[in-house]
């Protein structure tokens, strides 16, 4: 597991039914591209997050495939429709097999 | 024929120019191959796809980009001057109304960023944006 990986997600606490909300996500990760070399000229092995998925109550919102060209601390902003109260699940998949997950609930009135 | 210093220099630079030229189309075709793989060989037209990228990026390590593709199922992003041209693929789910997303990408040098969207009817739409990069983002 890469060190110091911390997901941060911004979701409004409440919304009206069917409203379109904006979600911002950021996860601290060095996203080593596999292109860089260390001081001795040896290539540094690739270590990135290769997939990010956001779901709401089991329904998919966005599913992103990441390549090494995504910057350090991958950031995503996107929109979602919220038909009812429920929970957003955000999942990041690391090259090394680790899975980072965080959830946010939203109140729909 | 005897080779003078000048002849050797001219020959050398000609050979260098030759390899440089041969190298360039290889890069471009790698991107084209990836696009063809994504579209399944279909021709990508222009349409309801907006790719927003800065004209000049001071730092190639974090270049903010945004895609806005109403009616798209998936959008793939490519950077034709990067060692690995593929950047990201966004697959939009049923709860995503606007089919837009923004992120930050790495660009090794000044180049074209290309977005290809797969629409709901199975057609493909393409948008290009040229980005000038002041400091490259590949740690080279």
XYZ file of C-alpha atoms in Angstrom, chain A:
109
model
C 0.000 0.000 0.000
C 1.297 3.389 -0.954
C 1.871 5.618 2.035
C -0.276 8.501 3.148
C -3.186 7.863 0.847
C -6.115 9.928 2.035
C -9.314 10.371 0.044
C -11.190 13.664 0.319
C -14.644 14.156 -1.101
C -16.938 17.147 -1.197
C -20.663 16.370 -1.477
C -23.465 18.713 -0.403
C -25.255 17.519 2.769
C -28.731 18.063 1.389
C -30.469 18.565 -1.941
C -33.937 18.512 -3.406
C -35.140 15.431 -5.282
C -33.781 15.161 -8.794
C -31.367 18.016 -8.254
C -28.052 17.996 -10.072
C -25.188 18.334 -7.615
C -21.486 18.856 -8.168
C -19.064 16.455 -6.550
C -15.350 17.070 -6.080
C -12.955 14.294 -5.168
C -9.270 14.284 -4.433
C -7.028 11.508 -3.210
C -3.465 12.051 -2.062
C -1.313 9.708 -4.102
C 2.075 10.243 -5.717
C 1.010 8.664 -9.056
C 4.524 7.508 -9.964
C 4.400 7.397 -13.769
C 7.074 4.783 -14.426
C 8.879 7.303 -16.677
C 11.105 8.871 -14.045
C 14.588 7.707 -13.104
C 16.243 7.806 -9.691
C 19.675 9.293 -8.935
C 21.488 6.257 -10.327
C 19.572 6.258 -13.589
C 17.388 3.302 -12.706
C 13.752 3.644 -13.697
C 11.313 4.064 -10.827
C 8.529 1.495 -11.033
C 5.067 2.683 -11.963
C 2.678 3.019 -9.038
C -0.600 4.751 -9.792
C -4.289 4.571 -9.086
C -5.702 2.957 -12.201
C -9.449 3.182 -11.644
C -11.914 5.441 -9.868
C -15.603 4.659 -9.461
C -18.415 6.718 -7.966
C -21.781 5.092 -7.231
C -24.991 6.337 -5.662
C -27.180 3.681 -3.978
C -25.585 1.052 -6.193
C -26.118 3.003 -9.437
C -23.081 4.155 -11.323
C -22.323 7.851 -11.678
C -18.852 7.787 -13.211
C -16.174 5.187 -13.834
C -12.760 6.530 -14.791
C -9.762 4.617 -16.109
C -6.590 6.439 -15.095
C -3.267 6.315 -16.950
C 0.131 7.577 -15.754
C -0.620 10.971 -17.350
C -3.005 11.845 -14.510
C -1.360 14.283 -12.109
C -0.215 13.590 -8.575
C -3.145 13.639 -6.137
C -5.790 12.768 -8.731
C -8.642 15.249 -8.724
C -12.044 14.779 -10.308
C -15.044 17.023 -10.522
C -18.311 15.796 -11.963
C -22.059 16.074 -11.582
C -24.676 13.660 -10.310
C -28.467 13.505 -10.117
C -29.882 12.564 -6.721
C -33.358 10.984 -6.998
C -33.617 10.072 -3.303
C -31.720 10.156 -0.034
C -28.843 7.770 0.026
C -25.162 7.211 0.041
C -22.400 7.917 -2.422
C -19.617 5.340 -2.559
C -16.264 6.407 -3.948
C -13.692 3.727 -4.716
C -10.105 4.070 -5.910
C -8.096 1.067 -7.136
C -4.319 1.136 -6.696
C -1.786 -0.627 -8.950
C -0.592 -2.595 -5.928
C -4.036 -4.074 -5.333
C -5.103 -1.744 -2.524
C -8.616 -0.378 -2.644
C -9.473 2.922 -0.992
C -13.100 3.566 -0.272
C -15.060 6.396 1.242
C -18.785 7.083 1.546
C -20.883 10.232 1.878
C -24.589 10.322 2.610
C -26.938 12.961 1.307
C -30.353 14.008 2.587
C -32.926 14.594 -0.154
C -36.043 16.505 0.769
